[in-house]
Structures are given as structure tokens and as C-alpha cells.
One Martini backbone bead per residue (centre of mass of N, CA, C, O) as a GRO file, in nm:
protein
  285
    1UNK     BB    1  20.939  16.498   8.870
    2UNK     BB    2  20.801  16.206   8.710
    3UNK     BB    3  20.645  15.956   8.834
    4UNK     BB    4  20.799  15.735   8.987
    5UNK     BB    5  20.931  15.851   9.276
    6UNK     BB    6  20.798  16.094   9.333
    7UNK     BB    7  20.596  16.295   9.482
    8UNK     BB    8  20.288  16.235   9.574
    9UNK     BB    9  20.193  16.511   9.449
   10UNK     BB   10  20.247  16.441   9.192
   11UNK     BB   11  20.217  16.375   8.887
   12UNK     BB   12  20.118  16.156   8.642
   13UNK     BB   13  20.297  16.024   8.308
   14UNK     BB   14  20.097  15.845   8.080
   15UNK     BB   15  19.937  15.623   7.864
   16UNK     BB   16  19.729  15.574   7.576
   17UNK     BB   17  19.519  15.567   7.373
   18UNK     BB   18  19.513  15.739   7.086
   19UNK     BB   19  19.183  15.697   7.018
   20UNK     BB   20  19.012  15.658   7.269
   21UNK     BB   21  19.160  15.771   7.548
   22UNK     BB   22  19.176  15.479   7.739
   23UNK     BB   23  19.343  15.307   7.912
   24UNK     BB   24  19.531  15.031   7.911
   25UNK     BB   25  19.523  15.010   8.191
   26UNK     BB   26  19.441  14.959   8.536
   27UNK     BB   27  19.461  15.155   8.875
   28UNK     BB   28  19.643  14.937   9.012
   29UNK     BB   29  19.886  14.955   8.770
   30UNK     BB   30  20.073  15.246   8.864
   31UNK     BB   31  20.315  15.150   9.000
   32UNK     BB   32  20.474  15.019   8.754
   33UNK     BB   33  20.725  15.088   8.602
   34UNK     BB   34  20.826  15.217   8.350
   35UNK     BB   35  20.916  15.178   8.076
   36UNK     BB   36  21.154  15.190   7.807
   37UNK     BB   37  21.065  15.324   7.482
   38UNK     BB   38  21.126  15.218   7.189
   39UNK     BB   39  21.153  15.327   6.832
   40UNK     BB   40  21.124  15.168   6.552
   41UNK     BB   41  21.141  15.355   6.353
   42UNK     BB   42  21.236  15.526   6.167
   43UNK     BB   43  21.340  15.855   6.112
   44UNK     BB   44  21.205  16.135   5.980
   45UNK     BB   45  21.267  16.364   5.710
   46UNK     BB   46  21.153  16.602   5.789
   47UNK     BB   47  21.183  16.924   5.701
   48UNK     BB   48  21.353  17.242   5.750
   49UNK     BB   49  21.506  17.433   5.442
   50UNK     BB   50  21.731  17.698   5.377
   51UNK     BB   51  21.785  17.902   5.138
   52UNK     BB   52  22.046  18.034   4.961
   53UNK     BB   53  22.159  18.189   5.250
   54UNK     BB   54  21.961  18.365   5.360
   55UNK     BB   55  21.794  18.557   5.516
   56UNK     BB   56  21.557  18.490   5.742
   57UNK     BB   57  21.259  18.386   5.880
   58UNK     BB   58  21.209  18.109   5.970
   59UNK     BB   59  20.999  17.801   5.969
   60UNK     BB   60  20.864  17.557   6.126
   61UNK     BB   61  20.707  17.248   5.988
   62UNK     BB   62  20.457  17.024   5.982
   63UNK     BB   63  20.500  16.752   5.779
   64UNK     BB   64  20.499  16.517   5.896
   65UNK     BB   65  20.447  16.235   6.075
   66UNK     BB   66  20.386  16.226   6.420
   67UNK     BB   67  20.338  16.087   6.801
   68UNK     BB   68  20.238  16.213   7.114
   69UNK     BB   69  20.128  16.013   7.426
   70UNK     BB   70  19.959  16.191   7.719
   71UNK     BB   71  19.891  16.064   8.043
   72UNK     BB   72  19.694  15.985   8.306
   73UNK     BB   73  19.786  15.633   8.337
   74UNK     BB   74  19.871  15.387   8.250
   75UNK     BB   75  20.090  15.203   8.134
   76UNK     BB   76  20.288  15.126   7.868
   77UNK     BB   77  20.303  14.968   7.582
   78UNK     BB   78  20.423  14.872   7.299
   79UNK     BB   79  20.589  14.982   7.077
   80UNK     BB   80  20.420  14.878   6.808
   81UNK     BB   81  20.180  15.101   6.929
   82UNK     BB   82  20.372  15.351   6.825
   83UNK     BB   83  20.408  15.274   6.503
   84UNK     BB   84  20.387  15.444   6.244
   85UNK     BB   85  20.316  15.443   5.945
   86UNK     BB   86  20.463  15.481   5.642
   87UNK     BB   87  20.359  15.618   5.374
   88UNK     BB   88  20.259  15.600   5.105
   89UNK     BB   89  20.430  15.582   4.790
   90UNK     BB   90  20.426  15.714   4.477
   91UNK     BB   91  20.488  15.638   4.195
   92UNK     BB   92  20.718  15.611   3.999
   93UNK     BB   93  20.770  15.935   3.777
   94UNK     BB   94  20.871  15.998   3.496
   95UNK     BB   95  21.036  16.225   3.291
   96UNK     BB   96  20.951  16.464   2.990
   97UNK     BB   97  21.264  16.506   2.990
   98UNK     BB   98  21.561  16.404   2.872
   99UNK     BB   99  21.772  16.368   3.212
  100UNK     BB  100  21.563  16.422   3.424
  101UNK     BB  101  21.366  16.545   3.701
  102UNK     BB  102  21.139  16.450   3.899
  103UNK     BB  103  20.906  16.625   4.109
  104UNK     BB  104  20.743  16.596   4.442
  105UNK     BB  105  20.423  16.610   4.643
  106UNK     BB  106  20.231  16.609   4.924
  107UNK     BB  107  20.079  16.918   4.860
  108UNK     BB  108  20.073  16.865   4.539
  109UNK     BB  109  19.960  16.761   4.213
  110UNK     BB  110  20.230  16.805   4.129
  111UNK     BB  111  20.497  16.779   3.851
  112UNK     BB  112  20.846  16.858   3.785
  113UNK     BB  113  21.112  16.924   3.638
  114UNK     BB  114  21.535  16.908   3.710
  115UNK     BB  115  21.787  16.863   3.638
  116UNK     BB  116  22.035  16.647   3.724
  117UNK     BB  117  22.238  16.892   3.893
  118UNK     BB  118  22.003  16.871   4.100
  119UNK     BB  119  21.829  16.830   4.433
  120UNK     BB  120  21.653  16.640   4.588
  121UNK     BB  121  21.354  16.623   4.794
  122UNK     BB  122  21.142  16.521   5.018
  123UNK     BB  123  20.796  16.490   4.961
  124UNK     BB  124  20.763  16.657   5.269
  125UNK     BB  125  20.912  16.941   5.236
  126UNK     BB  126  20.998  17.234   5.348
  127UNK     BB  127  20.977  17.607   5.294
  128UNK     BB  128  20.999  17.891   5.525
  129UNK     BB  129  20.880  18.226   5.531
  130UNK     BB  130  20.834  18.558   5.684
  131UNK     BB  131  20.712  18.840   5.680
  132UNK     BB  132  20.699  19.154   5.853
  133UNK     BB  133  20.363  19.096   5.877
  134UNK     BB  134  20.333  18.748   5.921
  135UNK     BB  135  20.357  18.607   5.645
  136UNK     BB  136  20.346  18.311   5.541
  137UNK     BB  137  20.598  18.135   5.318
  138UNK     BB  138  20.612  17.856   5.082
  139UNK     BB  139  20.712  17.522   5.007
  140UNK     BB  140  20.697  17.265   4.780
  141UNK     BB  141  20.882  17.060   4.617
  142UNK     BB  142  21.229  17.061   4.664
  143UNK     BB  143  21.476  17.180   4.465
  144UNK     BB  144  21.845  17.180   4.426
  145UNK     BB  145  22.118  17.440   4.330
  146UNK     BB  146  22.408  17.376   4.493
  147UNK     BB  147  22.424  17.232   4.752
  148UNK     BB  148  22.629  17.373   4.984
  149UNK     BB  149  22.838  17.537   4.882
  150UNK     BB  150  22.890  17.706   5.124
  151UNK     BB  151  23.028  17.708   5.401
  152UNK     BB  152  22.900  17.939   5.568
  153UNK     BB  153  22.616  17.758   5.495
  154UNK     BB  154  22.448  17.473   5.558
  155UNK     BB  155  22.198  17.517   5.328
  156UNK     BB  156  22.311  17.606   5.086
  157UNK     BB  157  22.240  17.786   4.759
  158UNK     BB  158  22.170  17.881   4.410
  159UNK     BB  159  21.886  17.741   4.398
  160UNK     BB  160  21.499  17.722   4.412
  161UNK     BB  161  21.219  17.482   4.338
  162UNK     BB  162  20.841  17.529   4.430
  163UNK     BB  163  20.582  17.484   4.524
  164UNK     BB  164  20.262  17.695   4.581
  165UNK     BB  165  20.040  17.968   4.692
  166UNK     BB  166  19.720  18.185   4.604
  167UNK     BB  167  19.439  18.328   4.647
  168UNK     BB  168  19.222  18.434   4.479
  169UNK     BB  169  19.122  18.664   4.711
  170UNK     BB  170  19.385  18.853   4.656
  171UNK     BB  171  19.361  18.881   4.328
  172UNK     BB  172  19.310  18.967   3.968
  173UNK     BB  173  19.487  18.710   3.879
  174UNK     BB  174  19.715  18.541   3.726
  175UNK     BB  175  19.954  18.797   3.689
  176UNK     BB  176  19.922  18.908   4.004
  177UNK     BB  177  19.980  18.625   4.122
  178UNK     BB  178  20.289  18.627   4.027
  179UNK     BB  179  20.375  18.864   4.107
  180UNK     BB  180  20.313  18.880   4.402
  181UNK     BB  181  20.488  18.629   4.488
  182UNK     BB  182  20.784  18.759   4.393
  183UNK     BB  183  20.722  18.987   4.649
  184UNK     BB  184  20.711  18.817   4.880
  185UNK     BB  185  20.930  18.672   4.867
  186UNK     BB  186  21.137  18.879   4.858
  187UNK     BB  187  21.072  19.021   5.121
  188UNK     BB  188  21.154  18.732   5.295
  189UNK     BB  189  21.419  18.621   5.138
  190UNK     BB  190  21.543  18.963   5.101
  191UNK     BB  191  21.539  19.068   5.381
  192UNK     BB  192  21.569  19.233   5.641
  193UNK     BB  193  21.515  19.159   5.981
  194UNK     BB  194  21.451  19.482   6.015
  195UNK     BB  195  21.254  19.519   5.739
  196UNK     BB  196  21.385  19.553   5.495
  197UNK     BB  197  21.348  19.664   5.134
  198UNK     BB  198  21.433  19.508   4.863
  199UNK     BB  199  21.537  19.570   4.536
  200UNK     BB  200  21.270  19.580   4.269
  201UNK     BB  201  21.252  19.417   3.915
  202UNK     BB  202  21.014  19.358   3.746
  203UNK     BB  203  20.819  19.220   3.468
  204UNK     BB  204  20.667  19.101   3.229
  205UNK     BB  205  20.416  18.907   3.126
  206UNK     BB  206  20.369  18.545   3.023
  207UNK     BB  207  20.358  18.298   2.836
  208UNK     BB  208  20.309  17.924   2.940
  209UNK     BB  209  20.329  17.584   2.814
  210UNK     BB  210  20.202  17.346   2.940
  211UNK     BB  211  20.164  16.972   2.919
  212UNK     BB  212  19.873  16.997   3.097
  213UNK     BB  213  19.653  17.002   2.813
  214UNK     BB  214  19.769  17.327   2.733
  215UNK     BB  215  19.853  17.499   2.941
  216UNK     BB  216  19.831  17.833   3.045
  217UNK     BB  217  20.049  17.990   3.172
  218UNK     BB  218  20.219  18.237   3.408
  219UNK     BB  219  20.490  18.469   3.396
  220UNK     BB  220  20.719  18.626   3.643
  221UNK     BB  221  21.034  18.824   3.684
  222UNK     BB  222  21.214  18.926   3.952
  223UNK     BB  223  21.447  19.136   4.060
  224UNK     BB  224  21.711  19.126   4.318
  225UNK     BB  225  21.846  19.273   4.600
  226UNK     BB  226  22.008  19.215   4.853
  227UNK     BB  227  21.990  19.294   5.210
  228UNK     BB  228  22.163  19.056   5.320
  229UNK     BB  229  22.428  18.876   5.499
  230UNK     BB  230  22.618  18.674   5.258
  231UNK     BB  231  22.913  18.411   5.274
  232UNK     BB  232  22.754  18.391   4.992
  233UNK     BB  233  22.702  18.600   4.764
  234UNK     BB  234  22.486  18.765   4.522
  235UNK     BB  235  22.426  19.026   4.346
  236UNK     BB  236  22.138  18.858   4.255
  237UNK     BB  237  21.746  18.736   4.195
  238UNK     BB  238  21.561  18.538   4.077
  239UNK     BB  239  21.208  18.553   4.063
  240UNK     BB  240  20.990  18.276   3.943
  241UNK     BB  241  20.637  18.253   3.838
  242UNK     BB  242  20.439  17.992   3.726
  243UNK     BB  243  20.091  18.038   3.676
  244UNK     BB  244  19.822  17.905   3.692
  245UNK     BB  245  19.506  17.823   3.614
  246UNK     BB  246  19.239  17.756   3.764
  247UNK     BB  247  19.138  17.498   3.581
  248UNK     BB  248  19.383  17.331   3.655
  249UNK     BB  249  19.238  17.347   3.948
  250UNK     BB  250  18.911  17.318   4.034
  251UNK     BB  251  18.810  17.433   4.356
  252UNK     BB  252  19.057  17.559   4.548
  253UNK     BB  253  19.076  17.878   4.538
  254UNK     BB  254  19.384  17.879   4.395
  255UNK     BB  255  19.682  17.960   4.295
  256UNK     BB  256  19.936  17.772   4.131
  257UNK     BB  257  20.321  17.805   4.196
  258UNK     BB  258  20.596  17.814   4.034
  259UNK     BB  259  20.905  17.849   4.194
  260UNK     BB  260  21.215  18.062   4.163
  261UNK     BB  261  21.551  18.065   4.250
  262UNK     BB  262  21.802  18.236   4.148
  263UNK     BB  263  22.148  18.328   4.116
  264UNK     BB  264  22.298  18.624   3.993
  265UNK     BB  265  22.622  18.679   3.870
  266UNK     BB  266  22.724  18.386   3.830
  267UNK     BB  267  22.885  18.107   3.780
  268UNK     BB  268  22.638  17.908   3.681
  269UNK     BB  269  22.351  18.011   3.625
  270UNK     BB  270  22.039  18.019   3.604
  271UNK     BB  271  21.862  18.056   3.325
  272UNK     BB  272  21.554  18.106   3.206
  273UNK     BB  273  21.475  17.882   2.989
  274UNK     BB  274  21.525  17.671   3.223
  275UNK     BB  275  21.273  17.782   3.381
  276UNK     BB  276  21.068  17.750   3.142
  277UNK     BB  277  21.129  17.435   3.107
  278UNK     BB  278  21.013  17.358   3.428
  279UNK     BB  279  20.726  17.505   3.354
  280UNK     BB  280  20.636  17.320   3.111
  281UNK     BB  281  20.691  17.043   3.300
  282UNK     BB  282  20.359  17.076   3.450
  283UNK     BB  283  20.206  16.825   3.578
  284UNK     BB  284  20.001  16.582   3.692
  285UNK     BB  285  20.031  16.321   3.921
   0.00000   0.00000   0.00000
């Protein structure tokens, strides 16, 4: 046990000012009980959700703002000295296709359109999986198709599709930059636990035309067997990347990439042509 109460020998932990880091009262005041502080703020949505209910080790992300301040000083302050105020949110963006939506991230400036029945996430939630290696992979800006369709799967989906990066000096290239992205998730999140390594095909790279100035990116799609054992599987797995070229975001030394992940070889699958004109509609936020 800590604070008022305890043996005299153990630590107390008090409230700091968390900018200054200096008591917030006197030497003198530390006898006083604790007060019980609660947090008048609403809880944030910021989440890690794992997505189309395959098998991958999960990552939990700091995505959100929140803060605890602790340390052996005075008693603390008042609740609303401890409630961070939530970020401005960008201005609402209309889409670019006409009854789609568009979906947008707190961690890259790009936004882009999905039909009306996928589910937007908050822009601030993130999806990451790490590879057998160690290496994590996420997405921000994400949107999923049927999401929760599984019972067995408690935040199963069909499709999702968000923002990724890959450095510059990992490829030579733009289209190996969209290749590598496709084989790194497919690795990450349809590999067994125990490393195994799922089946995949990949296709040949395309030029599509974004919004953003008639900027040419690149496609390519990896098709996958998944080797996890899924409540709901499906066949196989579309994994489709389309990065943009360096000069869409200049200086960031990233190549930003659109990834779509959708199950394939089911009734009601997301087409190709549907993955190509979300690739399409990305433009600047």
C-alpha cells in the first residue's frame, strides 16, 4: 500500500505539476488524505483493432493523447487541472466520389473515398501486426468492410483498408516499394504464430491515377492463402498496395501506401476495380 496509511517506511506517491514538475503544494501538506480525482473528460476512442479475425500478433499502439502524473509531492490539484482537452478535428472533408465516404487519418495528410457500407474508424485508431522478425507493420486512417461479420471473431471483417509507410532506402523503387508492403502484411497478419510462412501470388505492377494533381501511383496485388486457423476464413486474401511516388509528399523520405486487404473467394467480395477507384480518390487532406 501507498500514500496516507502505509508503514511509515514506504514511498508516498503524490501529484506533480506535469509541466513544471514541482510540487504543487508545500512540505508541510503531505499528511493530508489524498482526495479521490476523478476524470471528468470522456474516455478516448484511440484503439488497436485487429482486423478480418486472422490470426497475427496484435500491437497495442499509443495513439490517443492521455496522461498520468505521478510522483512523491503534495497532494493533487483539482480534476480539471488534469483533463487534456481533445484535439481540434479537421474540418469536415466531402468525397470526391459521389455516396461514398471519405476517411482520414491524425498521422498522414492523404484522405480517400469507401463505398457507404464499410465503417469509418476514428482518425486516430491504428491496426498493427508485427512479422516473424520483429519488424511491426500498422495502418491509421481505417476503414473495414462487414465489419464484425463473425461471431466467433469479435472484430472480424471482410475487408480493411488505411495508410501505411515504407522508407525509401528499404526499396529501389516505387513499385517494389507497393510489392514489398503486400508481402510484408501478408507475413504479418496471415502467418501462423509459430512463423510459418502463408502461400502467395504476386501480380504484376499498374500505373493508377490519383486525384492529387494527376499523380500516377503504383499497384500491385499479392494474393494469399492464409495458414491461420479462422472462425471464418475465407480462400485466399487480396492484398492490394498503391503507393504513391516520392514527390506526392516530398521530403518525408516514406513512401506513403494505400493498402486494401479484402477476402477473396466469398459471396460478396470487394472487386479489384472497387480497390482502384479508392486508390483513385486519394488526394491531400
Amino acid at each position: 500500500m501507498t500514500g496516507p496509511g502505509g508503514r511509515s517506511d514506504e514511498p508516498r506517491l503524490w501529484f506533480v505539476d506535469p509541466f513544471t514538475g514541482q510540487p504543487l503544494e508545500s512540505e508541510a501538506e503531505r499528511t493530508r488524505p489524498i482526495p479521490v480525482v476523478r476524470d471528468t473528460a470522456p474516455p478516448r476512442r484511440s484503439r488497436l483493432l485487429p482486423t478480418l479475425g486472422v490470426i497475427g500478433l496484435v500491437i497495442v499502439l499509443a495513439v490517443g493523447t492521455t496522461a498520468t502524473y505521478q510522483a512523491r509531492t503534495a497532494t493533487p490539484p483539482s480534476a480539471e487541472d488534469f483533463v487534456l482537452p481533445d484535439p481540434v478535428m479537421p474540418t469536415r472533408i466531402g468525397p470526391v466520389i459521389a455516396g461514398w465516404q471519405p476517411v482520414l487519418s491524425d498521422d498522414h495528410p492523404l484522405v480517400f473515398d469507401v463505398p457507404p457500407d464499410w465503417t469509418i474508424e476514428e482518425p486516430d485508431v491504428a491496426v498493427g501486426y508485427e512479422t516473424p522478425a520483429g519488424e511491426l507493420v500498422t495502418l491509421q486512417g481505417v476503414a473495414r468492410y462487414r465489419r464484425d461479420f463473425c461471431p466467433g471473431s469479435e472484430l472480424s471483417a471482410r475487408a480493411m483498408a488505411g495508410f501505411t509507410t515504407i522508407d525509401e532506402g528499404e526499396v529501389d523503387g516505387i513499385a517494389q516499394a507497393a510489392e514489398e508492403t503486400t508481402l510484408r502484411w501478408a507475413e504479418a497478419a496471415y502467418g501462423s504464430i509459430g512463423g510459418g510462412t502463408p502461400k502467395t501470388e504476386t501480380g504484376a505492377a499498374g500505373p493508377v491515377t490519383v486525384l492529387d494533381g494527376g499523380t500516377i501511383a503504383t499497384a500491385v496485388t499479392t494474393t494469399v492463402v492464409p495458414t491461420s486457423d479462422d472462425p471464418c476464413p475465407a480462400p485466399s486474401v487480396a492484398i492490394t498496395a498503391i503507393a504513391l511516388p516520392l514527390r506526392a509528399l516530398p521530403g518525408s523520405g516514406r513512401y506513403h501506401v494505400l493498402l486494401v486487404l479484402a477476402d477473396q473467394g466469398i459471396p460478396g467480395a470487394i472487386a479489384r476495380d472497387i480497390v482502384l477507384k479508392m486508390g483513385g480518390s486519394i488526394r491531400r487532406e
